[in-house]
Amino acid sequence: MAAMRFRWLVLAASLSLAACSGSSGGDTSAVPSALVSLATAQTGSVASTQTLYGMVEQNADTQFTLSAPVEAVVSRIAASVGSPVSRGQLVVALSPSPATRADSARLASEAQTAKAAYARAQRLRADGLMSDADVESARTAAQSASAALSALSVQQGQLAIRAPGPGFVRSVDSAPGNLVSPGTPIVTISRSGALQASFGIDPSLVAHLSRGAGMQLDAPGGGPGATVPIVSVDPSADPQTRLASIYVTVPARFQVGAGQPLKGTVTVQMSGDTVTVPYSALLDDAGQPYVFVVSKGVAHRRDVSIGATDGKIVAIANGVAAGDKVVTQGGTALEDGMKVRTK
């Protein structure tokens, strides 16, 4: 009887051990995994548009600076700030200052005296009382005095300051009644047409810029934009902005002046050997783009640097190689080192 009881105890212990072994085996087969979709990283080309910000430049090509030809008094401002002007239109009227009037009278007297001296020298030479050298000296003095008077007369004729070309008055630096010295800037006119603007761009994208496509320039105030030519590109980075520069021509109809901000887009074409992945594979961690690459059924996070994108595919500068399997669906539920299974 005791022997039978012992055999039952052994059998029960064996069954319990087998059950425990079966339960342990079930836990091993239940390792967590995520259901994902995969795509293969390819090499190819991708075009994208880049939004750039720039400003109309202030230089000799974008403005006229009008100055006083002689010392003068501002009589009248004919075109106020912001006024459109055409070629030859009066902008500021000046009148000679007292000092300029005195100079004019003095030069007129000197010219008359020099002219009389030259005539006298010619008569004396005819009588044999003066040498040829003396006559030549008198002639030179008369010519110099006459030239000085003519120059001042021409300058006084320029006291009606007119626009040398079409544009609009950007600034007026004087007021009626003010005394202005020769060469003092009085009016600045922003030119219509032939305006130029500079835009900053990442230096790494300069080599891939489609210059022939030009730039799609947004019109200020929401008007119709325009495709404008790219005049030149400076690939060197500005020490402050760390951006290269693109220079474009601004349409005259935009009615913009120096210093006005502009926005535009350009096309960037990455070369045919660029590694690309579907845009859906791209994830973001506080500004750091990354993807999951699957190898032997395990997902590994790869931080990447991205380039151009057309919204469907994105160029990958580093972090992924051609042929890598990247997760395109289900990536948001993954963690680095997690096992995956495919749909």
Short mmCIF file of C-alpha atoms in Angstrom, two decimals:
data_model
loop_
_atom_site.label_atom_id
_atom_site.label_comp_id
_atom_site.label_asym_id
_atom_site.label_seq_id
_atom_site.Cartn_x
_atom_site.Cartn_y
_atom_site.Cartn_z
CA MET A 1 0.00 0.00 0.00
CA ALA A 2 2.84 2.34 0.91
CA ALA A 3 4.62 1.48 -2.36
CA MET A 4 1.55 2.40 -4.42
CA ARG A 5 1.22 5.76 -2.57
CA PHE A 6 4.90 6.56 -3.45
CA ARG A 7 4.35 5.82 -7.14
CA TRP A 8 1.37 8.22 -7.24
CA LEU A 9 3.46 10.98 -5.66
CA VAL A 10 6.23 10.51 -8.24
CA LEU A 11 3.70 10.63 -11.08
CA ALA A 12 2.12 13.81 -9.73
CA ALA A 13 5.53 15.51 -9.41
CA SER A 14 6.40 14.52 -12.99
CA LEU A 15 3.17 15.94 -14.35
CA SER A 16 3.70 19.18 -12.40
CA LEU A 17 7.25 19.52 -13.77
CA ALA A 18 6.04 18.91 -17.33
CA ALA A 19 3.37 21.56 -16.93
CA CYS A 20 5.93 24.07 -15.66
CA SER A 21 8.23 23.26 -18.58
CA GLY A 22 5.38 23.77 -21.07
CA SER A 23 4.49 27.13 -19.52
CA SER A 24 8.11 28.32 -19.73
CA GLY A 25 8.29 27.36 -23.41
CA GLY A 26 5.13 29.39 -24.12
CA ASP A 27 6.71 32.55 -22.60
CA THR A 28 9.76 32.21 -24.83
CA SER A 29 7.64 32.17 -27.97
CA ALA A 30 5.76 35.33 -26.85
CA VAL A 31 8.68 37.83 -27.29
CA PRO A 32 7.11 41.21 -28.33
CA SER A 33 7.36 42.21 -31.99
CA ALA A 34 5.85 44.98 -34.12
CA LEU A 35 4.03 44.68 -37.43
CA VAL A 36 5.64 47.03 -39.99
CA SER A 37 5.92 47.72 -43.70
CA LEU A 38 9.35 47.98 -45.32
CA ALA A 39 10.89 49.64 -48.36
CA THR A 40 14.37 49.48 -49.83
CA ALA A 41 16.60 52.56 -49.89
CA GLN A 42 17.44 53.40 -53.51
CA THR A 43 19.89 55.57 -55.39
CA GLY A 44 18.40 58.14 -57.74
CA SER A 45 17.65 61.80 -58.25
CA VAL A 46 15.14 63.98 -56.46
CA ALA A 47 14.04 67.55 -57.10
CA SER A 48 12.59 69.80 -54.45
CA THR A 49 11.67 73.41 -53.89
CA GLN A 50 13.42 75.46 -51.24
CA THR A 51 11.83 78.56 -49.72
CA LEU A 52 14.32 81.40 -49.40
CA TYR A 53 14.18 84.85 -47.82
CA GLY A 54 15.99 87.90 -49.11
CA MET A 55 16.02 91.66 -49.44
CA VAL A 56 16.19 94.27 -52.18
CA GLU A 57 19.73 95.61 -52.24
CA GLN A 58 20.76 99.22 -52.00
CA ASN A 59 23.50 99.91 -54.53
CA ALA A 60 24.28 101.96 -57.60
CA ASP A 61 22.05 99.78 -59.74
CA THR A 62 18.95 100.31 -57.62
CA GLN A 63 18.88 104.03 -56.92
CA PHE A 64 19.71 107.53 -58.05
CA THR A 65 21.27 110.00 -55.61
CA LEU A 66 20.74 113.64 -56.57
CA SER A 67 23.07 116.28 -55.11
CA ALA A 68 23.47 120.05 -55.14
CA PRO A 69 25.80 121.13 -57.99
CA VAL A 70 26.83 124.34 -56.20
CA GLU A 71 26.11 126.00 -52.89
CA ALA A 72 22.40 126.72 -53.05
CA VAL A 73 19.19 127.25 -51.15
CA VAL A 74 16.33 124.77 -51.39
CA SER A 75 13.43 126.63 -52.95
CA ARG A 76 10.80 123.91 -53.36
CA ILE A 77 10.26 120.16 -53.05
CA ALA A 78 8.33 119.28 -56.17
CA ALA A 79 8.03 115.51 -55.50
CA SER A 80 7.52 114.28 -51.95
CA VAL A 81 8.70 110.98 -50.46
CA GLY A 82 6.90 108.03 -52.06
CA SER A 83 5.92 109.94 -55.18
CA PRO A 84 6.45 108.17 -58.52
CA VAL A 85 8.61 110.15 -60.91
CA SER A 86 9.40 109.90 -64.60
CA ARG A 87 12.55 110.75 -66.48
CA GLY A 88 13.13 114.53 -66.55
CA GLN A 89 10.50 115.31 -63.92
CA LEU A 90 11.36 118.14 -61.50
CA VAL A 91 12.06 116.81 -58.01
CA VAL A 92 13.70 119.71 -56.15
CA ALA A 93 14.12 123.36 -57.17
CA LEU A 94 17.22 125.18 -55.91
CA SER A 95 18.31 128.79 -56.16
CA PRO A 96 21.89 130.15 -56.02
CA SER A 97 23.10 131.10 -52.56
CA PRO A 98 24.52 134.60 -51.96
CA ALA A 99 28.03 133.12 -52.09
CA THR A 100 27.29 131.46 -55.43
CA ARG A 101 25.92 134.72 -56.84
CA ALA A 102 29.07 136.50 -55.69
CA ASP A 103 31.25 133.82 -57.31
CA SER A 104 29.31 134.20 -60.53
CA ALA A 105 29.81 137.97 -60.55
CA ARG A 106 33.49 137.62 -59.75
CA LEU A 107 34.10 135.05 -62.48
CA ALA A 108 32.22 137.18 -65.00
CA SER A 109 34.42 140.17 -64.13
CA GLU A 110 37.60 138.09 -64.29
CA ALA A 111 36.59 136.66 -67.67
CA GLN A 112 35.90 140.15 -69.03
CA THR A 113 39.24 141.46 -67.71
CA ALA A 114 41.16 138.49 -69.13
CA LYS A 115 39.46 138.88 -72.49
CA ALA A 116 40.43 142.60 -72.62
CA ALA A 117 44.01 141.76 -71.62
CA TYR A 118 44.27 139.25 -74.43
CA ALA A 119 42.95 141.77 -76.97
CA ARG A 120 45.48 144.34 -75.72
CA ALA A 121 48.30 141.79 -75.97
CA GLN A 122 47.39 141.06 -79.59
CA ARG A 123 47.53 144.79 -80.45
CA LEU A 124 50.90 145.22 -78.74
CA ARG A 125 52.26 142.17 -80.56
CA ALA A 126 51.16 143.68 -83.85
CA ASP A 127 53.17 146.80 -82.97
CA GLY A 128 56.17 144.69 -81.99
CA LEU A 129 55.90 145.66 -78.34
CA MET A 130 55.06 142.18 -76.91
CA SER A 131 56.46 138.74 -77.54
CA ASP A 132 54.55 135.73 -78.82
CA ALA A 133 54.98 134.08 -75.42
CA ASP A 134 53.27 137.01 -73.70
CA VAL A 135 50.37 136.85 -76.14
CA GLU A 136 50.02 133.09 -75.60
CA SER A 137 50.01 133.60 -71.84
CA ALA A 138 47.25 136.22 -72.14
CA ARG A 139 45.24 133.92 -74.40
CA THR A 140 45.52 131.02 -71.92
CA ALA A 141 44.40 133.25 -69.05
CA ALA A 142 41.40 134.46 -71.03
CA GLN A 143 40.40 130.90 -71.92
CA SER A 144 40.72 129.74 -68.29
CA ALA A 145 38.59 132.60 -66.99
CA SER A 146 35.95 131.97 -69.64
CA ALA A 147 35.90 128.21 -68.87
CA ALA A 148 35.44 128.84 -65.14
CA LEU A 149 32.52 131.16 -65.83
CA SER A 150 30.95 128.66 -68.22
CA ALA A 151 31.30 125.82 -65.72
CA LEU A 152 29.55 127.82 -63.03
CA SER A 153 26.84 128.80 -65.48
CA VAL A 154 26.26 125.15 -66.35
CA GLN A 155 26.08 124.24 -62.66
CA GLN A 156 23.61 127.01 -62.00
CA GLY A 157 21.57 125.68 -64.89
CA GLN A 158 21.34 122.40 -62.99
CA LEU A 159 19.67 123.92 -59.96
CA ALA A 160 16.40 122.45 -61.18
CA ILE A 161 17.10 118.88 -60.01
CA ARG A 162 15.25 116.40 -62.20
CA ALA A 163 14.86 112.62 -62.09
CA PRO A 164 17.39 110.96 -64.43
CA GLY A 165 15.08 107.96 -64.84
CA PRO A 166 11.75 106.46 -63.74
CA GLY A 167 11.25 105.42 -60.12
CA PHE A 168 9.86 106.78 -56.88
CA VAL A 169 11.22 109.21 -54.30
CA ARG A 170 12.73 107.19 -51.46
CA SER A 171 14.03 110.05 -49.31
CA VAL A 172 14.36 113.84 -49.22
CA ASP A 173 17.25 114.98 -47.04
CA SER A 174 16.55 118.72 -46.98
CA ALA A 175 13.72 121.19 -46.62
CA PRO A 176 12.78 124.48 -48.29
CA GLY A 177 14.99 127.30 -47.06
CA ASN A 178 17.94 125.08 -46.17
CA LEU A 179 21.41 126.04 -47.38
CA VAL A 180 23.17 123.09 -49.01
CA SER A 181 26.84 122.73 -49.91
CA PRO A 182 28.09 121.50 -53.30
CA GLY A 183 27.84 117.71 -53.55
CA THR A 184 25.40 117.37 -50.64
CA PRO A 185 22.86 114.58 -51.35
CA ILE A 186 19.36 116.01 -51.38
CA VAL A 187 17.12 113.31 -52.86
CA THR A 188 17.33 109.53 -53.28
CA ILE A 189 15.19 107.91 -55.98
CA SER A 190 14.66 104.15 -56.10
CA ARG A 191 14.83 103.13 -59.71
CA SER A 192 12.07 101.32 -61.54
CA GLY A 193 13.32 98.17 -63.22
CA ALA A 194 16.77 96.58 -63.01
CA LEU A 195 16.39 96.11 -59.25
CA GLN A 196 18.33 93.31 -57.62
CA ALA A 197 17.75 91.27 -54.46
CA SER A 198 19.91 88.78 -52.58
CA PHE A 199 18.65 85.57 -50.92
CA GLY A 200 20.36 83.27 -48.45
CA ILE A 201 20.68 79.54 -49.18
CA ASP A 202 22.39 76.61 -47.46
CA PRO A 203 25.88 76.37 -49.04
CA SER A 204 25.50 72.59 -49.38
CA LEU A 205 22.60 73.13 -51.80
CA VAL A 206 24.38 75.56 -54.14
CA ALA A 207 25.91 72.78 -56.27
CA HIS A 208 22.44 71.28 -56.80
CA LEU A 209 20.65 74.52 -57.64
CA SER A 210 18.74 74.49 -60.94
CA ARG A 211 19.82 77.95 -62.08
CA GLY A 212 18.06 77.69 -65.41
CA ALA A 213 14.71 77.38 -63.64
CA GLY A 214 15.17 80.79 -62.05
CA MET A 215 13.32 81.78 -58.89
CA GLN A 216 9.60 81.97 -58.24
CA LEU A 217 9.34 85.35 -56.51
CA ASP A 218 6.36 86.21 -54.31
CA ALA A 219 4.98 89.69 -54.90
CA PRO A 220 4.72 91.96 -51.85
CA GLY A 221 1.19 92.40 -50.61
CA GLY A 222 -0.06 89.13 -52.05
CA GLY A 223 -0.19 90.14 -55.71
CA PRO A 224 0.73 87.83 -58.60
CA GLY A 225 4.26 86.50 -58.36
CA ALA A 226 6.83 86.13 -61.12
CA THR A 227 9.56 83.76 -62.27
CA VAL A 228 12.76 85.80 -62.40
CA PRO A 229 16.26 84.92 -63.63
CA ILE A 230 19.08 84.09 -61.25
CA VAL A 231 21.77 86.66 -62.03
CA SER A 232 24.62 85.11 -60.04
CA VAL A 233 25.44 82.86 -57.08
CA ASP A 234 28.07 83.46 -54.40
CA PRO A 235 28.83 80.03 -52.85
CA SER A 236 30.86 81.45 -49.95
CA ALA A 237 29.04 81.51 -46.61
CA ASP A 238 28.33 84.82 -44.92
CA PRO A 239 30.14 84.83 -41.55
CA GLN A 240 27.01 85.99 -39.73
CA THR A 241 24.20 84.06 -41.43
CA ARG A 242 26.36 81.11 -42.57
CA LEU A 243 24.40 81.14 -45.83
CA ALA A 244 25.51 81.45 -49.44
CA SER A 245 23.90 84.15 -51.61
CA ILE A 246 21.67 84.06 -54.69
CA TYR A 247 21.14 87.28 -56.65
CA VAL A 248 18.02 87.78 -58.76
CA THR A 249 16.42 90.51 -60.86
CA VAL A 250 13.26 92.04 -59.36
CA PRO A 251 10.40 92.96 -61.73
CA ALA A 252 9.65 96.68 -62.02
CA ARG A 253 5.94 96.08 -61.38
CA PHE A 254 6.69 94.96 -57.81
CA GLN A 255 7.27 98.64 -56.87
CA VAL A 256 9.80 97.82 -54.17
CA GLY A 257 12.72 99.79 -52.82
CA ALA A 258 16.08 99.02 -51.25
CA GLY A 259 15.80 97.24 -47.92
CA GLN A 260 12.38 95.69 -48.57
CA PRO A 261 12.15 91.96 -47.67
CA LEU A 262 11.14 89.37 -50.27
CA LYS A 263 10.37 85.65 -50.35
CA GLY A 264 10.96 83.18 -53.18
CA THR A 265 11.43 79.50 -54.03
CA VAL A 266 14.08 77.73 -56.08
CA THR A 267 14.41 74.19 -57.42
CA VAL A 268 17.15 71.93 -56.04
CA GLN A 269 18.02 68.83 -58.09
CA MET A 270 20.00 66.13 -56.27
CA SER A 271 22.20 63.92 -58.47
CA GLY A 272 21.38 60.40 -59.62
CA ASP A 273 23.65 58.68 -57.06
CA THR A 274 21.82 60.18 -54.08
CA VAL A 275 20.43 57.71 -51.51
CA THR A 276 16.66 58.18 -51.25
CA VAL A 277 13.95 56.66 -49.07
CA PRO A 278 10.17 57.11 -49.08
CA TYR A 279 9.16 60.27 -47.22
CA SER A 280 6.89 58.11 -45.02
CA ALA A 281 10.00 56.46 -43.51
CA LEU A 282 11.13 59.75 -42.00
CA LEU A 283 10.54 60.30 -38.27
CA ASP A 284 11.49 63.20 -36.00
CA ASP A 285 12.85 63.41 -32.48
CA ALA A 286 12.93 67.03 -31.25
CA GLY A 287 14.21 68.24 -34.59
CA GLN A 288 16.53 65.29 -35.25
CA PRO A 289 15.29 63.29 -38.28
CA TYR A 290 15.72 59.52 -38.09
CA VAL A 291 14.56 56.26 -39.66
CA PHE A 292 14.38 52.63 -38.57
CA VAL A 293 16.54 50.20 -40.55
CA VAL A 294 15.60 46.51 -40.22
CA SER A 295 18.31 43.85 -40.22
CA LYS A 296 17.69 40.17 -39.39
CA GLY A 297 14.22 40.99 -38.10
CA VAL A 298 15.40 43.68 -35.68
CA ALA A 299 14.76 47.42 -36.05
CA HIS A 300 17.68 49.80 -35.47
CA ARG A 301 17.27 53.57 -35.18
CA ARG A 302 19.48 55.60 -37.54
CA ASP A 303 19.79 59.37 -37.19
CA VAL A 304 20.01 60.89 -40.67
CA SER A 305 20.75 64.15 -42.45
CA ILE A 306 18.15 64.91 -45.09
CA GLY A 307 18.38 66.83 -48.35
CA ALA A 308 15.93 67.62 -51.11
CA THR A 309 12.44 66.17 -51.13
CA ASP A 310 9.52 66.25 -53.52
CA GLY A 311 7.04 65.11 -50.89
CA LYS A 312 7.18 61.46 -51.97
CA ILE A 313 10.86 60.62 -51.58
CA VAL A 314 13.61 62.35 -49.60
CA ALA A 315 17.37 62.44 -50.17
CA ILE A 316 19.47 61.09 -47.30
CA ALA A 317 22.93 62.59 -46.97
CA ASN A 318 24.12 60.13 -44.33
CA GLY A 319 22.81 57.42 -42.00
CA VAL A 320 21.32 55.09 -44.62
CA ALA A 321 22.97 53.12 -47.44
CA ALA A 322 21.42 51.94 -50.68
CA GLY A 323 19.83 48.52 -50.16
CA ASP A 324 18.94 49.09 -46.50
CA LYS A 325 15.40 48.06 -45.50
CA VAL A 326 13.64 50.99 -43.89
CA VAL A 327 10.35 51.01 -42.01
CA THR A 328 7.65 52.99 -43.82
CA GLN A 329 4.63 52.06 -41.66
CA GLY A 330 4.54 51.23 -37.97
CA GLY A 331 7.71 53.13 -37.09
CA THR A 332 6.06 55.32 -34.46
CA ALA A 333 5.50 52.24 -32.25
CA LEU A 334 9.10 51.03 -32.51
CA GLU A 335 12.02 51.26 -30.15
CA ASP A 336 15.67 50.70 -31.00
CA GLY A 337 16.43 46.95 -30.99
CA MET A 338 12.81 45.85 -31.19
CA LYS A 339 11.92 42.76 -33.21
CA VAL A 340 9.59 43.26 -36.16
CA ARG A 341 7.51 41.24 -38.52
CA THR A 342 6.32 42.44 -41.92
CA LYS A 343 2.80 42.82 -43.21
#
